[in-house]
Amino acid sequence: MLLSLRYNINVSSYILNRANIFLYNTYRYNSNSQNRWLQRNSNDIYTREAKLKNWRSRAAFKLVELDDKFNLFHKKSKIQNILDLGFAPGSWSQVARSKTHPKSIIMGIDILPCKPIEGVHALQANILSKKTHDMIRLFFNEKFNLNEDDDLDQNLGYLDKSYMDTNNNDNITTNLNDSDTKHYPIDLIISDMYVPYPKDFENSNITSNLTNMPYYRLMNTSGVAIRDHLQSVDLCDAALVTAIDLLRPNGNFVCKLYTGKEEHLFKKRLQKVFRKVSKFKPDSSRSMSKEVYYVGIGKKNDIDKLDVFTT
Ligand SMILES: C[S@@+](CC[C@H](N)C(=O)[O-])C[C@H]1O[C@@H](n2cnc3c(N)ncnc32)[C@H](O)[C@@H]1O
């Protein structure tokens, strides 16, 4: 009797240990909040709809709503040069491609590697670097000259040549001689940037696969509101500097911000650059998320960067 009890205890603790090892292996990279995030996502109507539409993430719906409200894209009337900042995994670029004129040029920038979207050019680069700005300008101005042997193409990007070739016959950008257009070649900047991964994942070997597995991608925010906010303000400022450097006068701008105490300062900076500034929370943005979108319509002329960043 005693023997059998001990045997049972040993067996149960063996099973429990095995179960723990299994759970540990399965969830070692997932904190509780990440599990809750995955659970929420699998029940979410926008996530399911995104899969049906073959969009790489539910974020696509936020841009659709932004476009419905602010009329950002032009399918028939205009050819646009569009810059998508923090484009990975790529659903905003997919929306931009589907809502714009076939001759519009879209370029996505991300610090992470990401499989490019068909019909969208992509560069893996840090938008905080001045060199990235120079490369973007170069691409929009000299795109016809890029070829397989270019360093830019070889080392840094995945320029979608098949797409460029099919459009080469026509005069895509009609006023390339205009020096303003050369210096400020972009018509619309959309930025959904946020820091790529939570800290715990930095040294794990699963991170690099995730940009191409959008439905299993982990949440971006840390859950520490002040940290999320300040990092977000930094990236919004980086997007704003990009707009000052590359967006044409009268061009438009969208960027995501995690709200917090410095939001009003960022709004003031935006107001120095754009004639009209609006704040928008799309229905598809989760109500518990602190994310909002700022939209700047009509870039002013002759912006003084120092003045914008001096409060
Ligand atoms: C929330 S995701 C964007 C999702 C995307 N809009 C979509 O619809 O698929 C934010 C992206 O910003 C990128 N990012 C963050 N900091 C960056 C930087 N300094 N330069 C370029 N990309 C950056 C991250 O790597 C991440 O892929």
XYZ file of C-alpha atoms and ligand atoms in Angstrom:
338
model
C 0.000 0.000 0.000
C 2.774 2.389 1.083
C 4.828 1.305 -1.897
C 1.964 1.944 -4.309
C 1.315 5.409 -2.779
C 4.971 6.326 -3.150
C 4.875 4.991 -6.690
C 1.801 7.133 -7.449
C 3.411 10.217 -5.978
C 6.553 9.592 -8.011
C 4.533 9.086 -11.183
C 2.473 12.222 -10.591
C 5.503 14.331 -9.855
C 7.164 12.893 -12.961
C 4.096 13.862 -15.018
C 3.992 17.289 -13.390
C 7.677 17.812 -14.111
C 7.230 16.780 -17.728
C 4.252 19.118 -17.987
C 6.291 21.936 -16.491
C 9.128 21.328 -18.920
C 6.637 21.322 -21.793
C 5.018 24.530 -20.559
C 8.408 26.084 -19.956
C 9.558 25.236 -23.457
C 6.347 26.430 -25.026
C 6.041 29.650 -23.103
C 9.575 30.486 -22.125
C 9.590 33.410 -24.529
C 6.054 34.510 -23.694
C 5.241 36.548 -20.632
C 1.658 36.485 -19.378
C 0.821 39.759 -21.043
C 2.123 38.491 -24.371
C -0.087 35.400 -23.994
C -3.069 37.610 -23.283
C -2.155 39.634 -26.384
C -2.057 36.489 -28.539
C -5.383 35.320 -27.092
C -6.998 38.716 -27.715
C -5.683 38.763 -31.247
C -7.085 35.355 -32.153
C -10.585 36.501 -31.045
C -10.354 39.850 -32.760
C -12.616 40.630 -35.723
C -10.020 42.902 -37.405
C -7.346 40.203 -37.149
C -9.659 37.670 -38.782
C -10.710 40.128 -41.475
C -7.041 41.009 -42.170
C -6.281 37.323 -42.756
C -9.215 37.035 -45.158
C -8.023 40.042 -47.121
C -4.436 38.759 -47.099
C -3.249 41.827 -45.269
C -0.144 41.310 -43.220
C -1.651 42.721 -40.026
C -4.802 44.232 -38.537
C -3.040 47.630 -38.525
C -4.234 47.932 -42.132
C -7.699 48.924 -40.908
C -6.325 51.918 -39.034
C -4.884 53.340 -42.241
C -8.113 52.610 -44.125
C -9.993 54.623 -41.492
C -7.414 57.414 -41.612
C -7.813 57.573 -45.367
C -11.618 57.616 -45.134
C -11.411 60.579 -42.794
C -8.534 62.605 -44.284
C -8.539 61.573 -47.941
C -4.829 60.720 -48.015
C -4.634 58.573 -51.148
C -5.630 59.339 -54.727
C -6.377 56.462 -57.011
C -7.344 58.348 -60.150
C -6.534 62.013 -59.939
C -2.904 62.098 -58.743
C 0.377 60.228 -58.926
C 1.912 60.264 -55.472
C 5.340 59.576 -53.970
C 4.681 57.914 -50.623
C 7.039 57.058 -47.778
C 5.916 54.413 -45.256
C 8.065 54.656 -42.099
C 8.351 51.481 -40.013
C 6.582 49.538 -42.741
C 7.153 45.972 -41.429
C 5.322 43.619 -41.562
C 3.765 45.634 -44.377
C 0.012 46.039 -44.121
C 0.098 49.844 -44.420
C 2.139 49.525 -47.598
C -0.421 47.010 -48.893
C -3.241 49.478 -48.211
C -1.272 52.333 -49.792
C -0.584 50.217 -52.897
C -4.222 49.238 -53.269
C -5.540 52.785 -52.820
C -3.174 54.695 -55.089
C -2.654 55.232 -58.786
C -0.652 52.344 -60.318
C 2.104 54.811 -61.188
C 2.408 56.120 -57.649
C 5.716 55.154 -56.049
C 5.672 53.748 -52.543
C 8.761 53.118 -50.462
C 8.781 51.349 -47.091
C 11.606 51.834 -44.580
C 12.180 49.571 -41.628
C 15.075 48.942 -39.319
C 14.144 45.230 -39.379
C 14.400 42.898 -42.348
C 11.016 42.315 -43.939
C 9.799 40.589 -47.056
C 8.842 43.417 -49.445
C 5.284 43.937 -50.641
C 4.618 43.517 -54.340
C 4.751 46.894 -56.028
C 6.383 48.568 -53.039
C 10.087 49.376 -52.769
C 11.689 48.643 -49.433
C 14.842 49.649 -47.634
C 16.153 48.182 -44.420
C 17.466 51.299 -42.705
C 17.224 53.414 -39.587
C 15.191 56.564 -40.171
C 17.154 58.319 -37.413
C 20.160 58.365 -39.727
C 20.787 61.307 -42.043
C 22.188 58.823 -44.547
C 18.783 57.168 -44.774
C 17.238 60.524 -45.720
C 19.879 60.959 -48.418
C 19.176 57.466 -49.759
C 15.432 58.105 -49.878
C 15.983 61.352 -51.773
C 18.404 59.641 -54.126
C 15.942 56.849 -54.788
C 13.027 59.126 -55.595
C 15.185 61.275 -57.868
C 17.412 58.748 -59.597
C 15.284 55.648 -59.509
C 15.689 55.000 -63.218
C 19.459 54.667 -62.799
C 19.463 52.018 -60.112
C 20.397 48.560 -61.281
C 21.554 45.206 -59.965
C 25.117 46.456 -59.474
C 24.298 49.492 -57.402
C 25.656 49.365 -53.872
C 22.397 50.774 -52.639
C 20.457 47.901 -54.078
C 23.023 45.234 -53.232
C 23.609 46.169 -49.630
C 20.614 47.933 -48.342
C 17.392 47.277 -50.037
C 15.041 45.280 -52.069
C 14.092 47.718 -54.789
C 11.221 46.256 -56.684
C 12.710 46.375 -60.164
C 10.007 44.413 -61.890
C 7.563 47.041 -60.787
C 9.832 49.915 -61.804
C 10.474 48.412 -65.214
C 6.804 48.136 -66.074
C 6.388 51.807 -65.252
C 9.522 53.084 -66.901
C 8.005 53.970 -70.244
C 5.866 56.730 -68.886
C 6.845 59.983 -67.354
C 6.128 58.994 -63.777
C 7.270 62.138 -62.034
C 6.486 64.863 -64.483
C 8.376 67.724 -62.820
C 11.719 66.109 -61.959
C 13.547 69.209 -63.192
C 11.991 71.315 -60.562
C 14.690 71.645 -57.879
C 12.082 71.804 -55.116
C 10.689 68.473 -56.172
C 14.205 67.054 -56.230
C 14.935 68.209 -52.736
C 11.470 67.467 -51.346
C 10.302 64.515 -53.440
C 7.629 63.028 -51.134
C 3.906 63.826 -51.274
C 2.790 61.832 -48.242
C 4.597 60.366 -45.220
C 2.833 57.732 -43.127
C 4.533 56.572 -39.945
C 3.363 53.739 -37.711
C 6.805 53.403 -36.108
C 7.356 51.917 -32.744
C 10.379 50.159 -31.196
C 10.559 46.665 -32.653
C 10.486 44.222 -29.714
C 10.218 43.949 -25.969
C 13.586 43.717 -24.255
C 13.276 40.025 -23.232
C 13.307 39.082 -26.878
C 16.401 40.925 -27.867
C 18.770 38.020 -27.367
C 16.446 35.187 -28.278
C 16.843 33.401 -31.585
C 13.197 33.771 -32.593
C 13.085 37.522 -33.182
C 14.360 37.676 -36.712
C 11.603 35.432 -38.059
C 8.747 37.420 -36.719
C 8.437 40.217 -39.234
C 7.486 37.665 -41.818
C 5.013 35.926 -39.487
C 2.742 38.882 -38.945
C -0.141 37.075 -37.319
C 2.155 35.756 -34.600
C 4.050 38.981 -34.220
C 4.420 40.153 -30.669
C 3.049 43.361 -29.322
C 5.373 46.329 -29.550
C 4.732 48.254 -26.377
C 6.438 47.416 -23.086
C 3.354 48.075 -20.965
C 5.273 50.742 -19.039
C 3.273 53.786 -20.114
C 5.947 56.448 -19.583
C 8.586 54.411 -21.439
C 6.204 53.681 -24.314
C 5.257 57.342 -24.499
C 8.767 58.789 -24.509
C 10.067 56.276 -27.039
C 7.065 57.016 -29.191
C 7.667 60.792 -29.018
C 11.277 60.201 -30.142
C 10.097 58.247 -33.191
C 7.381 60.820 -33.959
C 10.079 63.502 -33.868
C 12.203 61.377 -36.207
C 9.225 61.163 -38.580
C 8.701 64.918 -38.286
C 12.364 65.630 -39.096
C 11.965 63.353 -42.130
C 8.932 65.396 -43.150
C 10.839 68.668 -42.760
C 13.714 67.259 -44.841
C 11.824 65.372 -47.566
C 8.129 66.268 -47.735
C 7.137 68.738 -50.425
C 5.412 72.001 -49.491
C 1.683 71.259 -49.121
C 2.436 67.560 -48.526
C 0.631 65.531 -45.853
C 1.766 63.527 -42.849
C 0.409 60.807 -40.538
C 2.088 59.439 -37.444
C 1.277 57.190 -34.537
C 1.829 58.449 -31.002
C 1.460 56.689 -27.653
C -0.107 59.422 -25.576
C 1.424 60.903 -22.446
C 2.638 64.073 -20.823
C 4.732 65.337 -23.757
C 1.963 64.961 -26.320
C 1.059 68.680 -26.272
C 4.684 69.583 -27.031
C 4.739 67.275 -30.033
C 1.443 68.768 -31.222
C 2.975 72.261 -30.989
C 5.914 71.134 -33.141
C 3.506 69.684 -35.685
C 1.578 72.951 -35.797
C 4.777 74.773 -36.738
C 5.166 72.504 -39.765
C 1.572 71.927 -40.973
C -1.315 74.279 -41.647
C -3.863 71.913 -40.092
C -3.195 69.333 -37.364
C -5.744 66.744 -36.194
C -5.775 63.910 -33.697
C -7.638 60.715 -34.559
C -8.346 57.412 -32.820
C -9.555 54.840 -35.369
C -12.278 52.379 -34.265
C -9.907 49.547 -35.149
C -7.372 50.848 -32.606
C -8.037 49.002 -29.358
C -9.720 51.222 -26.788
C -7.296 50.160 -24.045
C -4.304 51.096 -26.241
C -2.801 54.522 -25.699
C -2.059 54.896 -29.400
C -3.546 57.800 -31.347
C -2.754 59.164 -34.789
C -1.730 62.709 -35.584
C -2.400 63.998 -39.082
C -0.715 67.070 -40.532
C -2.314 68.516 -43.643
C -0.511 71.005 -45.894
C 3.185 71.373 -45.057
C 4.106 75.042 -44.716
C 6.865 76.661 -46.778
C 10.341 77.473 -45.476
C 10.345 75.532 -42.238
C 13.117 76.382 -39.792
C 14.022 73.101 -38.087
C 15.645 74.834 -35.111
C 12.537 76.889 -34.530
C 10.326 73.765 -34.672
C 12.359 72.008 -31.993
C 12.836 75.021 -29.747
C 9.940 75.330 -27.333
C 3.893 48.726 -35.393
S 5.135 48.304 -36.570
C 4.484 48.932 -38.081
C 3.354 48.123 -38.657
C 3.085 48.503 -40.096
N 2.520 49.841 -40.202
C 2.106 47.551 -40.750
O 1.018 47.961 -41.069
O 2.468 46.394 -40.981
C 6.390 49.464 -36.178
C 7.657 49.297 -37.008
O 8.494 50.435 -36.811
C 9.831 50.000 -37.040
N 10.818 50.964 -36.537
C 11.020 51.323 -35.244
N 12.036 52.195 -35.151
C 12.500 52.405 -36.406
C 13.552 53.205 -36.958
N 14.332 53.958 -36.174
N 13.749 53.194 -38.299
C 12.968 52.421 -39.094
N 11.965 51.638 -38.631
C 11.718 51.619 -37.301
C 9.868 48.682 -36.279
O 10.949 47.883 -36.705
C 8.496 48.087 -36.588
O 8.562 47.158 -37.641
